[in-house]
CSV table of C-alpha atoms and ligand atoms in Angstrom, one decimal:
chain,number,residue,atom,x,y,z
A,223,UNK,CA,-1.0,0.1,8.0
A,224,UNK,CA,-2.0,0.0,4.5
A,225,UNK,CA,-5.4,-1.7,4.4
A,226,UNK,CA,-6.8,-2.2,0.7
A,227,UNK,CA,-9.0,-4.4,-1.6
A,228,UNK,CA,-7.6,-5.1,-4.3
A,229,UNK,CA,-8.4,-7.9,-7.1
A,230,UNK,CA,-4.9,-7.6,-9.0
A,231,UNK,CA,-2.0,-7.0,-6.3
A,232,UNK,CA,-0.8,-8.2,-3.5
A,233,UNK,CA,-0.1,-5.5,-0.4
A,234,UNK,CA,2.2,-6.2,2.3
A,235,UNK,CA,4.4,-3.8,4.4
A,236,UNK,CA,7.7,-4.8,7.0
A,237,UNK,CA,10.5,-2.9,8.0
A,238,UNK,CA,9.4,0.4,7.0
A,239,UNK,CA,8.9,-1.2,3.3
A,240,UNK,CA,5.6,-1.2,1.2
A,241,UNK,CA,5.7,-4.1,-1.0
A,242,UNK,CA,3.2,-4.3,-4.0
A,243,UNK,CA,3.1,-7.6,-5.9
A,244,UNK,CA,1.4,-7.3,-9.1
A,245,UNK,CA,-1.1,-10.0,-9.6
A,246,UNK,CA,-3.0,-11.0,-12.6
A,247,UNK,CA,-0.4,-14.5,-13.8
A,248,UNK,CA,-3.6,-15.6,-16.1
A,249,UNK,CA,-2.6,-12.1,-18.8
A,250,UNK,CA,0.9,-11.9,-17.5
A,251,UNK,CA,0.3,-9.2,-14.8
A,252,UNK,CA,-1.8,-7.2,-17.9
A,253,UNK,CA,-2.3,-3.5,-17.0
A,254,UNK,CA,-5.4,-3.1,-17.0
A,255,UNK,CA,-7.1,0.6,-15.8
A,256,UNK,CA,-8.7,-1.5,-12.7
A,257,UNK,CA,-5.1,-2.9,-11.7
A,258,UNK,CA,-3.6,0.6,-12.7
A,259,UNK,CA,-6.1,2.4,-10.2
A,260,UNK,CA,-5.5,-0.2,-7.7
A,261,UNK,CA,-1.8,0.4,-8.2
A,262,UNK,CA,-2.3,4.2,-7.6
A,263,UNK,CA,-4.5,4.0,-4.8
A,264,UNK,CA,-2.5,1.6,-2.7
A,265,UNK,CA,0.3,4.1,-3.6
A,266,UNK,CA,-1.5,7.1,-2.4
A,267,UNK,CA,-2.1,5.1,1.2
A,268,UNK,CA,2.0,4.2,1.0
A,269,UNK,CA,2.6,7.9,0.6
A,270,UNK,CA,0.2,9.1,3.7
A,271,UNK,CA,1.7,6.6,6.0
A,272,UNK,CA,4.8,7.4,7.7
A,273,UNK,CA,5.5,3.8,8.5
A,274,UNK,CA,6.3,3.1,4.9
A,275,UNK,CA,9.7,5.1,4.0
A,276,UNK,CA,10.3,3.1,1.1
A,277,UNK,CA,8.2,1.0,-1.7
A,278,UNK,CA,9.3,-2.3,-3.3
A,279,UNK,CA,7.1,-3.0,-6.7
A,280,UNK,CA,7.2,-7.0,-8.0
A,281,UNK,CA,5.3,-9.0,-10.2
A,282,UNK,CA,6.0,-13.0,-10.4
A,283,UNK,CA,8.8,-14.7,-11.1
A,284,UNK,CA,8.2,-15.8,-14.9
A,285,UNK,CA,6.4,-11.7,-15.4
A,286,UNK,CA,6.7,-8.3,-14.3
A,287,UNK,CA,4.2,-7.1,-16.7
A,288,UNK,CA,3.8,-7.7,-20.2
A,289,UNK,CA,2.3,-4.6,-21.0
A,290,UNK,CA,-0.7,-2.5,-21.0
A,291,UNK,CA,-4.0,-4.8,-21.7
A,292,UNK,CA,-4.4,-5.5,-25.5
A,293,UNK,CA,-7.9,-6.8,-25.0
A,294,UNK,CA,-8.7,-3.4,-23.2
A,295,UNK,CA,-6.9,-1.2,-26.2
A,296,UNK,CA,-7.8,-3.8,-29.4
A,297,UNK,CA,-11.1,-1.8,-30.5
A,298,UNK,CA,-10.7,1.7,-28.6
A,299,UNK,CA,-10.9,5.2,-30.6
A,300,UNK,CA,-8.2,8.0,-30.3
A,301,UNK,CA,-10.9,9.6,-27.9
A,302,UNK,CA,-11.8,6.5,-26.1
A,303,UNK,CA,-8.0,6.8,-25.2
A,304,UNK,CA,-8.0,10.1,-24.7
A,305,UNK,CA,-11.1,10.4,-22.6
A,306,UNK,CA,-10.3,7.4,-20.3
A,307,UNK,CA,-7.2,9.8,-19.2
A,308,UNK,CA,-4.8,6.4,-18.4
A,309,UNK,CA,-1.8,8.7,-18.2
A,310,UNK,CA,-2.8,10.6,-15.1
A,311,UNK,CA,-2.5,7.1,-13.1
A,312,UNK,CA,1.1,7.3,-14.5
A,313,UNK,CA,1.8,11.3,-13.6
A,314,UNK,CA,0.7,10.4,-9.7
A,315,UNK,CA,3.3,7.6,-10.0
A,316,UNK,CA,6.0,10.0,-11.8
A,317,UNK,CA,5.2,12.4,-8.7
A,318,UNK,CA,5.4,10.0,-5.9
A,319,UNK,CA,7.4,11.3,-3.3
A,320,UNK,CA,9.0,8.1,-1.7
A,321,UNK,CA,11.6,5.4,-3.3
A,322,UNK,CA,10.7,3.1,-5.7
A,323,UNK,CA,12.2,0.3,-6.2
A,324,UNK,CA,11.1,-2.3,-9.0
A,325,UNK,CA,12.3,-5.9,-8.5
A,326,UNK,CA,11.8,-7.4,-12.1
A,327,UNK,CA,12.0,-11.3,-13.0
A,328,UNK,CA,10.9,-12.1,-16.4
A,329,UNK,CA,9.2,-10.1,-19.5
A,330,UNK,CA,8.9,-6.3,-18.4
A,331,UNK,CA,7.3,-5.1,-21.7
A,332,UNK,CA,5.2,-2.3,-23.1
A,333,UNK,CA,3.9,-0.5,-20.1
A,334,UNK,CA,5.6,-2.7,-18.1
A,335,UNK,CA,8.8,-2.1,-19.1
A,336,UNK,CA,7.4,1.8,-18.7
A,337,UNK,CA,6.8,1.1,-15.2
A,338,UNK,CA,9.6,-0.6,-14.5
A,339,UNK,CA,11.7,2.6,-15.4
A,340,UNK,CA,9.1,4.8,-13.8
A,341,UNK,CA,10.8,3.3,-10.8
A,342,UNK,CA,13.8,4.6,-8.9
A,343,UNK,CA,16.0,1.8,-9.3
A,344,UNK,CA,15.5,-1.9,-11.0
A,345,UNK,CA,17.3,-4.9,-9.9
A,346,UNK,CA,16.3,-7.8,-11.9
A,347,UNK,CA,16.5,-11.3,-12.3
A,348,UNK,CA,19.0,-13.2,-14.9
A,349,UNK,CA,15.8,-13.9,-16.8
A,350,UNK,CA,14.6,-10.3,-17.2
A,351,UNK,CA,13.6,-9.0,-20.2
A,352,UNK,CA,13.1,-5.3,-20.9
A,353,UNK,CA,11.5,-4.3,-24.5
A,354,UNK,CA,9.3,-1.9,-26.5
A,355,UNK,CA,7.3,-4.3,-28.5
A,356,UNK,CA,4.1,-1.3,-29.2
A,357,UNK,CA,5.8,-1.5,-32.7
A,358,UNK,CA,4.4,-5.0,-33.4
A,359,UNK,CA,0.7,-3.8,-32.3
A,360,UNK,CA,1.0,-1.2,-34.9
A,361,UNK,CA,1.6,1.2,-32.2
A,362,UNK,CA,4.3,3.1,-30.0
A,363,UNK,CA,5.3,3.7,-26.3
A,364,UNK,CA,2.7,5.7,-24.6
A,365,UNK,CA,4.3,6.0,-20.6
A,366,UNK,CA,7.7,7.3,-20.9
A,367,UNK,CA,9.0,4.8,-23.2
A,368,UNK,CA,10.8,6.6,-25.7
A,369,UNK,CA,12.0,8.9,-23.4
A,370,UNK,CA,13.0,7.7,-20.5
A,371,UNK,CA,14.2,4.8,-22.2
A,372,UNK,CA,16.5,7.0,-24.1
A,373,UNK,CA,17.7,8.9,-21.4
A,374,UNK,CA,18.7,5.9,-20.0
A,375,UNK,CA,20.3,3.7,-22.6
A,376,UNK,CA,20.8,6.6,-25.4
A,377,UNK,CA,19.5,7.4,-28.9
A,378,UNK,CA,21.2,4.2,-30.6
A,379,UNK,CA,19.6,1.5,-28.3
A,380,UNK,CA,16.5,2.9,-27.7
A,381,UNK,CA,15.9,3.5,-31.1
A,382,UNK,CA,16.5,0.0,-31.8
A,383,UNK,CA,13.8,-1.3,-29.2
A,384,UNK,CA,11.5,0.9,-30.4
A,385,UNK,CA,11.5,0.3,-33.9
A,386,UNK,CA,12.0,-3.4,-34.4
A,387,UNK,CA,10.8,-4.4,-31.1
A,388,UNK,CA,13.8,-6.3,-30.0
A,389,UNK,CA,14.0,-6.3,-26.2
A,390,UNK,CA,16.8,-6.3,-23.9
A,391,UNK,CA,18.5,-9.5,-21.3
A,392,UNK,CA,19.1,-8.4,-18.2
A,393,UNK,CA,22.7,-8.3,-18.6
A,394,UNK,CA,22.2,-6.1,-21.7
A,395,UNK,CA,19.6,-3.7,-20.1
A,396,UNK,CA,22.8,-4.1,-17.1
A,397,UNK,CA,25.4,-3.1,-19.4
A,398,UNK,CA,22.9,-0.1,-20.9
A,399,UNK,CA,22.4,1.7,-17.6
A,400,UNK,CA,18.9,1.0,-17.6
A,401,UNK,CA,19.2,-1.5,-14.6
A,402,UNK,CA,20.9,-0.9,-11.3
A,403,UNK,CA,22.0,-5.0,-10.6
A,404,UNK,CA,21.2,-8.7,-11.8
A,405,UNK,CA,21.1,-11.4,-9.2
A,406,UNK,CA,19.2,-15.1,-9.7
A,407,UNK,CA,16.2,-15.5,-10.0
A,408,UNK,CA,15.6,-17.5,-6.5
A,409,UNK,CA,17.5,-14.4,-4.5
A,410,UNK,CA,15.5,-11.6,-6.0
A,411,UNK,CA,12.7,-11.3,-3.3
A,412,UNK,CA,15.5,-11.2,-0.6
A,413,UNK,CA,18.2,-9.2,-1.8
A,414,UNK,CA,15.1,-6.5,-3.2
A,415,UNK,CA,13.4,-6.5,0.3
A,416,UNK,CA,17.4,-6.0,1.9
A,417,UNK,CA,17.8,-3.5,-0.5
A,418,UNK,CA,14.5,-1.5,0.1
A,419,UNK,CA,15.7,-1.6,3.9
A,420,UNK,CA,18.5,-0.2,3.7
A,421,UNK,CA,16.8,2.7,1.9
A,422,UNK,CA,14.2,2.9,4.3
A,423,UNK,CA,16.8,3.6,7.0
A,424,UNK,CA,17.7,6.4,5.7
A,425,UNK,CA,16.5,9.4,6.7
A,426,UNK,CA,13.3,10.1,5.2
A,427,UNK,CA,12.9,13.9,4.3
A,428,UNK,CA,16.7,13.7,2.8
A,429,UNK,CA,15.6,10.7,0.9
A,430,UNK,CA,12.4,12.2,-0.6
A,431,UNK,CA,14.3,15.7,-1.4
A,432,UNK,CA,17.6,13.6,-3.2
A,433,UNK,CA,15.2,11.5,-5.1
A,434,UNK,CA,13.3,14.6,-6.2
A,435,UNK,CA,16.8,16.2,-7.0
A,436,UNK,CA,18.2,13.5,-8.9
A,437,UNK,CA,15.1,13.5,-11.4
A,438,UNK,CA,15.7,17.3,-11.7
A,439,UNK,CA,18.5,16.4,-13.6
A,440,UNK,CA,16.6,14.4,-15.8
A,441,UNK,CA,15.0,17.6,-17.2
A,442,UNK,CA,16.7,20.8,-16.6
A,443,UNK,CA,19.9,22.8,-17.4
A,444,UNK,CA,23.1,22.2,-15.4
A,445,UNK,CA,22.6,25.7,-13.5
A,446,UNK,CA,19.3,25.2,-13.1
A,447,UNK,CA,19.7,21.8,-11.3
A,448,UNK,CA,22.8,22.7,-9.2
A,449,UNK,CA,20.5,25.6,-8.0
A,450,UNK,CA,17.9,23.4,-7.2
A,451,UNK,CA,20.1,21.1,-5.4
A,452,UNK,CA,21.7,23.9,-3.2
A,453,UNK,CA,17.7,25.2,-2.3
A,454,UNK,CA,17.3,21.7,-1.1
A,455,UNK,CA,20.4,20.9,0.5
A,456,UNK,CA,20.0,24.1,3.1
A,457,UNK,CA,16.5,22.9,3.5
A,458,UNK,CA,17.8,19.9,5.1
A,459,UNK,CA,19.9,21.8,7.6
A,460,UNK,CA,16.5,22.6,9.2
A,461,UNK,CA,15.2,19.0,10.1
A,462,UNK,CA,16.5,17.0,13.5
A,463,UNK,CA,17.5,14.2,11.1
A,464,UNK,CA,20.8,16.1,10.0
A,465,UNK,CA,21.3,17.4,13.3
A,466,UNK,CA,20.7,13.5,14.6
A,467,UNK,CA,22.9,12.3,11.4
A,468,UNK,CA,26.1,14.3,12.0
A,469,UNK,CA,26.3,13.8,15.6
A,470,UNK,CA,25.8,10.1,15.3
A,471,UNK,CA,28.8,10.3,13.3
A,472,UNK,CA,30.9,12.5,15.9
A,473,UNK,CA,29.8,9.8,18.8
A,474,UNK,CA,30.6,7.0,16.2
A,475,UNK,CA,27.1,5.5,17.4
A,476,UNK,CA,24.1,4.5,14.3
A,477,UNK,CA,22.0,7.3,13.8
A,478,UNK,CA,18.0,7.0,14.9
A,479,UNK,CA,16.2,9.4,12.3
A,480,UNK,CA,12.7,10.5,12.8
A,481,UNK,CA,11.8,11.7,9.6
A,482,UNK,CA,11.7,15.0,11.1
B,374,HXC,C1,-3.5,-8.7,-22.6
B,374,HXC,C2,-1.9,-10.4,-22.5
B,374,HXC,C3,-0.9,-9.5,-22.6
B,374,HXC,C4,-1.2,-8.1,-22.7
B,374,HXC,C5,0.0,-11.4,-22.5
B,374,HXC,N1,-1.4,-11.6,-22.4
B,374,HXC,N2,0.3,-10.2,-22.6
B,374,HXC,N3,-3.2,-10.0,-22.5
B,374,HXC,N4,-2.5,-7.7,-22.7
B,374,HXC,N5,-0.3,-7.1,-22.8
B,374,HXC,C6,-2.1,-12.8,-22.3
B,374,HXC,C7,-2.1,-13.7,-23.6
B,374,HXC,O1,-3.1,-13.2,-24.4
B,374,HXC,C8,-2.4,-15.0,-23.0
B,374,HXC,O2,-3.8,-15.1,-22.7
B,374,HXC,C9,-1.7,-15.0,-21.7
B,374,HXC,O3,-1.5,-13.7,-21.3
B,374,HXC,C10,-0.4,-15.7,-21.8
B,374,HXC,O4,0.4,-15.1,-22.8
B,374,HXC,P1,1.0,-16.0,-24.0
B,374,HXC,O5,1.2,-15.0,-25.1
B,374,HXC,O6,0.2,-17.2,-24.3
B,374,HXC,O7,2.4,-16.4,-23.4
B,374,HXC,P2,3.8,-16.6,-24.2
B,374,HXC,O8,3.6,-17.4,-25.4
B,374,HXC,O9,4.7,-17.2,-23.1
B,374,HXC,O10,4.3,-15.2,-24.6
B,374,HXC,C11,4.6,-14.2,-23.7
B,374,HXC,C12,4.8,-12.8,-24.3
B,374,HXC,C13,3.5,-12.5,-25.1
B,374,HXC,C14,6.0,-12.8,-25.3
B,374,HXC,C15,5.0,-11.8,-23.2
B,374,HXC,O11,2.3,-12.7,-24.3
B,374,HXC,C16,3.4,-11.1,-25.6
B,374,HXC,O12,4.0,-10.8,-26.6
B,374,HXC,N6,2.5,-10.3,-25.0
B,374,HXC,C17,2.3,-8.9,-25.4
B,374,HXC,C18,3.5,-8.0,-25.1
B,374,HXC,C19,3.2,-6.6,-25.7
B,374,HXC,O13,3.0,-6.4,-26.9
B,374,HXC,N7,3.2,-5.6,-24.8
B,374,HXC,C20,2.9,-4.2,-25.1
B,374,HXC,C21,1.5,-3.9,-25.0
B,374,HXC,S1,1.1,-2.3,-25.4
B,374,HXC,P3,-4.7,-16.4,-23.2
B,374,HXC,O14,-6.1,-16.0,-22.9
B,374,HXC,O15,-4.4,-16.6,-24.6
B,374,HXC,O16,-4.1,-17.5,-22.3
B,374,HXC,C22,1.6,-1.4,-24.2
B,374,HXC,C23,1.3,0.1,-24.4
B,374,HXC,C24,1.6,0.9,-23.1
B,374,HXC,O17,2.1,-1.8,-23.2
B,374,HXC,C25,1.0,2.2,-23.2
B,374,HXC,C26,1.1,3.0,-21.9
B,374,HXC,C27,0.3,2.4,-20.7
């Protein structure tokens, strides 16, 4: 089991789900480099333990995050920036092998509306809110959103977030592609945490190689990709979970993967 301090999230694990609850209501779930590192850290256990086949990422119900922390930025030179080398935090998330799965209610802005697509898949609450406001702060997306924001919604859309600010309901960011469902606000814990299950019955090692294949796609040729997909679909002929999978099916019985 995952066994942590932390200051700024809340750590829980069931049903072969990880659940982090972001945690800081008095800035709006601020990401500060403390909660950040926290955030990592408690991902890096998540990833070791084999309990944990999926991981379910939630803030409170008026805030996912509204952003990285101003007051940590406000004064800060271009090296101060550079040298406090935020972004890796966000390549070991990019890199993380298992599903995530962001459950938003509320403002999702800035860097939280960055990790929030750093995710697998979003559902949200009807009072979601996703939006690039950098612009206001005299500054820009630093964590993926301009382009993973535009992969997902397109040139036009992004563009406008990104340059006047204007954020997105969750209907709209439904409507976009940049959110996989909406449900109200009161059902969001449940249907997330059904949802994560379901996923972490799968079985793992096909889950962590399609995950890794769909985000292939994300950034490289056609050929390339279908190559890549074929390399990982033999792979997967070599694990007891396909053997397990397909024979469950021929006995019409569940199947009871291993991860193996
Ligand atoms: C630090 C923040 C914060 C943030 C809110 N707070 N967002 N503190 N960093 N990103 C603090 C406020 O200062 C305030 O503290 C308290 O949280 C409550 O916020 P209010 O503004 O009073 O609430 P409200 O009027 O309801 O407005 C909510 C809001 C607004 C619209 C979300 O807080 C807002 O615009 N926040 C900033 C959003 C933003 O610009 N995000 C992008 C950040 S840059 P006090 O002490 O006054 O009670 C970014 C770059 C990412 O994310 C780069 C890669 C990591």
């Amino acid at each position: 089991a995952v066994v942590l301090e932390t200051k700024y999230l809340l750590v829980s694990q069931a049903n072969g789900v990880g659940t982090i609850r972001l945690n800081r209501p008095q800035v709006l779930n601020a990401l500060n480099l403390a909660l950040m590192d926290e955030l990592v850290r408690t991902l890096k256990e998540m990833e070791r333990d084999e309990e944990i086949r999926c991981v379910l990422l939630t803030g409170g119900s008026r805030c996912f995050a509204a952003g990285a922390d101003i007051d940590e930025m406000a004064e800060a030179s271009s090296v101060e920036m550079l040298l406090k080398d935020q972004f890796a935090q966000w390549e070991y998330i990019r890199r993380f092998s298992k599903p995530l799965l962001a459950a938003v209610s509320g403002y999702a802005l800035g860097g939280g509306c960055e990790l929030a697509m750093a995710c697998d898949m979003i559902i949200a609450s009807e009072t979601a809110e996703f939006g690039q406001p950098e612009i206001k702060l005299g500054v820009m997306p630093g964590a993926g959103g301009t382009q993973r924001l535009t992969r997902a919604v397109g040139k036009a859309r992004a563009m406008e977030m990104v340059l006047t600010a204007r954020s997105l309901s969750a209907r709209e960011a439904l409507a976009a592609g940049l959110i996989n469902r909406i449900v109200p606000v009161e059902l969001l814990e449940q249907e997330a945490r059904e949802w994560a299950e379901e996923v972490a019955a799968q079985a793992p090692v096909a889950v962590r190689l399609a995950k890794q294949s769909v985000l292939k796609a994300l950034d490289t040729p056609l050929e390339t990709g279908l190559d890549y997909e074929q390399k990982l679909f033999f792979f997967l002929f070599s694990t007891e979970d396909q053997k397990e999978g397909m024979r469950a099916f021929k006995e019409k019985r569940r199947p009871r993967f291993q991860g193996k």
